[in-house]
CSV table of C-alpha atoms and ligand atoms in Angstrom, one decimal:
chain,number,residue,atom,x,y,z
A,1,UNK,CA,157.4,-34.8,286.6
A,2,UNK,CA,157.4,-33.5,290.2
A,3,UNK,CA,154.0,-32.7,291.9
A,4,UNK,CA,154.3,-29.2,293.2
A,5,UNK,CA,151.0,-28.4,295.0
A,6,UNK,CA,147.3,-28.8,294.9
A,7,UNK,CA,144.7,-25.9,294.7
A,8,UNK,CA,141.0,-26.4,294.2
A,9,UNK,CA,141.3,-29.5,292.0
A,10,UNK,CA,144.2,-28.1,290.0
A,11,UNK,CA,147.6,-29.6,290.4
A,12,UNK,CA,150.7,-27.6,289.5
A,13,UNK,CA,153.7,-29.5,288.1
A,14,UNK,CA,157.1,-28.6,287.0
A,15,UNK,CA,158.9,-30.7,284.5
A,16,UNK,CA,162.3,-30.3,282.8
A,17,UNK,CA,162.5,-30.8,279.1
A,18,UNK,CA,165.6,-31.9,277.3
A,19,UNK,CA,166.8,-28.3,277.0
A,20,UNK,CA,166.7,-28.0,280.8
A,21,UNK,CA,163.9,-25.5,280.6
A,22,UNK,CA,161.2,-25.6,283.2
A,23,UNK,CA,157.6,-26.0,282.1
A,24,UNK,CA,154.9,-25.0,284.6
A,25,UNK,CA,152.0,-27.4,284.0
A,26,UNK,CA,148.6,-26.9,285.5
A,27,UNK,CA,146.5,-30.0,285.7
A,28,UNK,CA,142.8,-30.1,285.5
A,29,UNK,CA,141.0,-33.4,286.1
A,30,UNK,CA,138.0,-34.4,284.1
A,31,UNK,CA,136.0,-37.7,284.2
A,32,UNK,CA,138.3,-40.2,282.4
A,33,UNK,CA,141.1,-37.8,281.5
A,34,UNK,CA,143.3,-34.9,282.7
A,35,UNK,CA,144.2,-31.8,280.9
A,36,UNK,CA,147.7,-30.3,281.3
A,37,UNK,CA,148.3,-26.7,280.2
A,38,UNK,CA,150.5,-23.7,281.0
A,39,UNK,CA,149.4,-20.3,282.3
A,40,UNK,CA,149.9,-18.8,278.9
A,41,UNK,CA,147.0,-20.9,277.5
A,42,UNK,CA,144.7,-20.5,280.5
A,43,UNK,CA,142.5,-17.9,278.6
A,44,UNK,CA,141.7,-20.4,275.8
A,45,UNK,CA,141.1,-23.4,278.0
A,46,UNK,CA,137.3,-23.3,277.9
A,47,UNK,CA,137.4,-23.5,274.0
A,48,UNK,CA,140.0,-26.3,274.1
A,49,UNK,CA,138.1,-28.3,276.7
A,50,UNK,CA,134.9,-28.1,274.6
A,51,UNK,CA,136.9,-29.4,271.5
A,52,UNK,CA,138.2,-32.3,273.6
A,53,UNK,CA,134.8,-33.1,274.9
A,54,UNK,CA,133.3,-33.1,271.4
A,55,UNK,CA,136.2,-35.3,270.1
A,56,UNK,CA,135.8,-37.8,273.0
A,57,UNK,CA,132.0,-38.0,272.4
A,58,UNK,CA,132.6,-38.5,268.6
A,59,UNK,CA,135.0,-41.5,269.2
A,60,UNK,CA,132.7,-43.1,271.8
A,61,UNK,CA,129.6,-42.7,269.5
A,62,UNK,CA,131.5,-44.1,266.5
A,63,UNK,CA,132.6,-47.2,268.4
A,64,UNK,CA,129.6,-47.4,270.6
A,65,UNK,CA,131.9,-48.0,273.5
A,66,UNK,CA,133.7,-45.9,276.1
A,67,UNK,CA,137.5,-45.3,276.5
A,68,UNK,CA,138.7,-48.1,278.7
A,69,UNK,CA,141.5,-46.2,280.5
A,70,UNK,CA,142.3,-42.7,281.8
A,71,UNK,CA,144.5,-40.6,279.6
A,72,UNK,CA,146.3,-37.2,279.7
A,73,UNK,CA,146.0,-34.3,277.3
A,74,UNK,CA,149.0,-32.0,277.1
A,75,UNK,CA,148.5,-28.5,275.5
A,76,UNK,CA,152.0,-27.4,274.7
A,77,UNK,CA,152.7,-23.7,274.7
A,78,UNK,CA,155.1,-24.0,271.8
A,79,UNK,CA,156.8,-26.4,269.3
A,80,UNK,CA,159.9,-26.8,271.5
A,81,UNK,CA,157.8,-28.2,274.3
A,82,UNK,CA,156.1,-30.7,271.9
A,83,UNK,CA,159.4,-31.7,270.4
A,84,UNK,CA,161.0,-32.3,273.8
A,85,UNK,CA,158.1,-34.7,274.6
A,86,UNK,CA,158.5,-36.5,271.4
A,87,UNK,CA,162.3,-36.6,271.8
A,88,UNK,CA,162.0,-38.4,275.1
A,89,UNK,CA,159.0,-40.6,274.2
A,90,UNK,CA,160.6,-41.8,271.0
A,91,UNK,CA,164.1,-42.0,272.4
A,92,UNK,CA,165.3,-39.6,269.7
A,93,UNK,CA,167.0,-36.7,271.3
A,94,UNK,CA,167.8,-35.0,268.0
A,95,UNK,CA,164.3,-35.2,266.6
A,96,UNK,CA,162.9,-31.9,265.2
A,97,UNK,CA,159.3,-31.9,264.0
A,98,UNK,CA,158.1,-30.7,260.6
A,99,UNK,CA,156.0,-27.6,260.7
A,100,UNK,CA,152.8,-29.5,259.7
A,101,UNK,CA,153.1,-31.8,262.8
A,102,UNK,CA,151.0,-30.3,265.5
A,103,UNK,CA,149.7,-33.3,267.5
A,104,UNK,CA,150.0,-37.0,268.4
A,105,UNK,CA,147.8,-39.6,270.1
A,106,UNK,CA,148.6,-42.9,271.8
A,107,UNK,CA,146.7,-44.9,274.5
A,108,UNK,CA,147.8,-42.9,277.5
A,109,UNK,CA,148.0,-39.4,276.1
A,110,UNK,CA,147.3,-36.8,273.5
A,111,UNK,CA,149.9,-34.1,272.9
A,112,UNK,CA,149.2,-31.0,270.8
A,113,UNK,CA,150.5,-27.5,270.3
A,114,UNK,CA,147.9,-25.0,271.6
A,115,UNK,CA,145.7,-24.5,268.4
A,116,UNK,CA,145.7,-20.7,268.9
A,117,UNK,CA,149.5,-20.8,268.3
A,118,UNK,CA,149.3,-22.8,265.0
A,119,UNK,CA,149.4,-19.6,262.8
A,120,UNK,CA,152.7,-18.7,264.4
A,121,UNK,CA,154.1,-22.1,265.2
A,122,UNK,CA,152.9,-24.4,262.4
A,123,UNK,CA,152.0,-24.6,258.7
A,124,UNK,CA,149.0,-26.1,256.8
A,125,UNK,CA,146.8,-25.6,259.9
A,126,UNK,CA,145.1,-22.2,260.0
A,127,UNK,CA,144.0,-21.6,263.6
A,128,UNK,CA,140.7,-20.0,262.4
A,129,UNK,CA,139.7,-23.1,260.5
A,130,UNK,CA,137.7,-24.3,263.5
A,131,UNK,CA,136.1,-27.4,261.7
A,132,UNK,CA,139.5,-28.6,260.6
A,133,UNK,CA,140.9,-28.0,264.1
A,134,UNK,CA,138.0,-29.8,265.7
A,135,UNK,CA,138.4,-32.8,263.3
A,136,UNK,CA,142.2,-32.9,263.9
A,137,UNK,CA,141.6,-33.1,267.7
A,138,UNK,CA,139.0,-35.8,267.1
A,139,UNK,CA,141.5,-37.7,264.8
A,140,UNK,CA,144.1,-37.8,267.6
A,141,UNK,CA,141.4,-39.0,270.1
A,142,UNK,CA,140.6,-41.9,267.8
A,143,UNK,CA,144.3,-42.9,268.0
A,144,UNK,CA,144.0,-42.7,271.8
A,145,UNK,CA,140.9,-44.9,271.7
A,146,UNK,CA,142.6,-47.3,269.3
A,147,UNK,CA,145.8,-47.5,271.3
A,148,UNK,CA,143.9,-48.5,274.4
A,149,UNK,CA,142.7,-51.6,272.7
A,150,UNK,CA,145.9,-52.5,270.9
A,151,UNK,CA,148.6,-54.8,272.4
A,152,UNK,CA,151.1,-52.0,271.4
A,153,UNK,CA,149.6,-48.9,273.1
A,154,UNK,CA,151.9,-46.5,271.3
A,155,UNK,CA,151.6,-48.4,268.0
A,156,UNK,CA,155.4,-48.9,268.0
A,157,UNK,CA,155.0,-52.7,267.5
A,158,UNK,CA,152.3,-52.3,264.8
A,159,UNK,CA,153.5,-53.1,261.3
A,160,UNK,CA,151.9,-52.8,257.8
A,161,UNK,CA,148.8,-51.0,259.2
A,162,UNK,CA,149.6,-47.3,258.7
A,163,UNK,CA,146.7,-47.2,256.3
A,164,UNK,CA,144.3,-48.7,258.9
A,165,UNK,CA,145.5,-46.7,261.9
A,166,UNK,CA,145.5,-43.4,260.0
A,167,UNK,CA,142.6,-44.2,257.8
A,168,UNK,CA,140.3,-45.1,260.7
A,169,UNK,CA,141.3,-41.9,262.5
A,170,UNK,CA,140.7,-39.9,259.3
A,171,UNK,CA,137.3,-41.5,258.7
A,172,UNK,CA,135.9,-41.6,262.2
A,173,UNK,CA,136.9,-38.0,262.9
A,174,UNK,CA,135.1,-36.6,259.9
A,175,UNK,CA,138.2,-35.7,257.9
A,176,UNK,CA,137.2,-37.9,255.0
A,177,UNK,CA,134.9,-35.3,253.4
A,178,UNK,CA,133.5,-35.1,249.9
A,179,UNK,CA,136.5,-33.1,248.7
A,180,UNK,CA,138.9,-35.8,249.7
A,181,UNK,CA,136.6,-38.5,248.3
A,182,UNK,CA,136.5,-36.6,244.9
A,183,UNK,CA,140.3,-36.7,244.7
A,184,UNK,CA,140.3,-40.4,245.4
A,185,UNK,CA,137.7,-41.0,242.6
A,186,UNK,CA,139.8,-38.9,240.3
A,187,UNK,CA,143.0,-40.9,241.0
A,188,UNK,CA,141.0,-44.1,240.6
A,189,UNK,CA,139.7,-43.0,237.2
A,190,UNK,CA,143.2,-42.0,236.2
A,191,UNK,CA,144.5,-45.4,237.3
A,192,UNK,CA,146.8,-43.7,239.9
A,193,UNK,CA,146.1,-45.9,242.8
A,194,UNK,CA,149.0,-47.7,244.6
A,195,UNK,CA,149.1,-51.4,244.1
A,196,UNK,CA,149.6,-52.3,247.8
A,197,UNK,CA,148.1,-51.2,251.0
A,198,UNK,CA,151.5,-50.4,252.4
A,199,UNK,CA,151.6,-47.3,250.1
A,200,UNK,CA,148.2,-46.0,250.9
A,201,UNK,CA,149.4,-43.8,253.8
A,202,UNK,CA,151.9,-42.0,251.6
A,203,UNK,CA,151.8,-38.9,249.3
A,204,UNK,CA,149.3,-36.2,249.1
A,205,UNK,CA,146.3,-38.5,248.7
A,206,UNK,CA,147.1,-40.4,251.9
A,207,UNK,CA,144.1,-39.1,253.9
A,208,UNK,CA,141.6,-39.8,251.1
A,209,UNK,CA,143.0,-43.2,250.2
A,210,UNK,CA,143.3,-44.5,253.8
A,211,UNK,CA,140.2,-42.8,255.0
A,212,UNK,CA,138.1,-44.2,252.2
A,213,UNK,CA,139.4,-47.7,252.9
A,214,UNK,CA,138.2,-47.4,256.5
A,215,UNK,CA,134.9,-46.1,255.1
A,216,UNK,CA,134.6,-49.2,252.9
A,217,UNK,CA,135.4,-51.5,255.9
A,218,UNK,CA,132.6,-49.8,257.8
A,219,UNK,CA,130.1,-50.1,255.0
A,220,UNK,CA,131.0,-53.7,254.1
A,221,UNK,CA,131.9,-55.4,257.4
A,222,UNK,CA,130.3,-53.1,259.9
A,223,UNK,CA,131.3,-51.2,263.1
A,224,UNK,CA,131.6,-54.3,265.4
A,225,UNK,CA,134.2,-55.9,263.1
A,226,UNK,CA,136.1,-52.5,263.0
A,227,UNK,CA,136.1,-52.5,266.8
A,228,UNK,CA,137.6,-56.1,266.7
A,229,UNK,CA,140.3,-54.9,264.2
A,230,UNK,CA,141.6,-52.4,266.8
A,231,UNK,CA,143.5,-55.3,268.4
A,232,UNK,CA,145.5,-56.2,265.3
A,233,UNK,CA,149.2,-55.6,265.1
A,234,UNK,CA,150.0,-56.7,261.6
A,235,UNK,CA,148.4,-56.8,258.2
A,236,UNK,CA,148.0,-60.6,258.0
A,237,UNK,CA,146.1,-60.7,261.3
A,238,UNK,CA,143.7,-58.0,260.0
A,239,UNK,CA,143.1,-59.7,256.6
A,240,UNK,CA,142.5,-63.0,258.4
A,241,UNK,CA,139.9,-61.4,260.6
A,242,UNK,CA,138.2,-60.1,257.5
A,243,UNK,CA,138.6,-63.4,255.6
A,244,UNK,CA,139.9,-61.6,252.6
A,245,UNK,CA,143.3,-61.2,250.8
A,246,UNK,CA,144.9,-57.9,249.9
A,247,UNK,CA,144.1,-58.0,246.2
A,248,UNK,CA,140.4,-58.7,246.8
A,249,UNK,CA,140.2,-56.0,249.4
A,250,UNK,CA,141.6,-53.5,247.0
A,251,UNK,CA,139.4,-54.6,244.2
A,252,UNK,CA,136.3,-54.4,246.3
A,253,UNK,CA,137.3,-51.0,247.8
A,254,UNK,CA,137.7,-49.6,244.2
A,255,UNK,CA,134.2,-50.9,243.3
A,256,UNK,CA,132.8,-49.2,246.4
A,257,UNK,CA,134.4,-45.9,245.7
A,258,UNK,CA,133.1,-45.9,242.2
A,259,UNK,CA,129.6,-46.7,243.4
A,260,UNK,CA,129.4,-43.6,245.7
B,1,LIG,ZN1,147.0,-39.8,262.8
């Protein structure tokens, strides 16, 4: 990225994506983070900024602690721009995102397609569903918070913990609502729960299954322990910290869901 110039706190950058197309980023510095956007999204920036501020507040209130490092938020003007970032970050030049993928969060940055473009450039995410949009932004900001406290800031070295990383972001962001909990209870009553944690973040119930596990950890072990779990990079380390084995954890989680 090549700094181009500075104007009243805004910095203009040009960057070349993998297609060789030039993106004209405008940078706005906030306390603790910077927002990058393109001129085509300038009119919506106030609404986006408010959504980021709410999400950041939500994470910090959930954990009772601040973000420990500065991070960047990129508002991509289209899917090609997001894909080009993921292609270079993940070393996968041929990667093409699915239509439901609209955002990602790691320690140093949050990338998202501008929400007002989701109707045209995504599926399953109606732009007008503002609560869902706000929760999705909060979800990614939980990943940012989590990545800052994990030895693997982009989660690439984390294994066997999809259910925890995604479940925590789902729960802490408010995505684990009563509708999702009802589907988990229904699956539980029909004996359709996966036998291992490794399968919790799969299939259509993944948000409810993983999110309710994080909810259970919060209810049973408390917020301070959850904060300590953010540093875990594998399942055994996490279970050791909780002093529980996988089968007992699943058994106790089921009892918890049924008791709600
Ligand atoms: Zn996620």
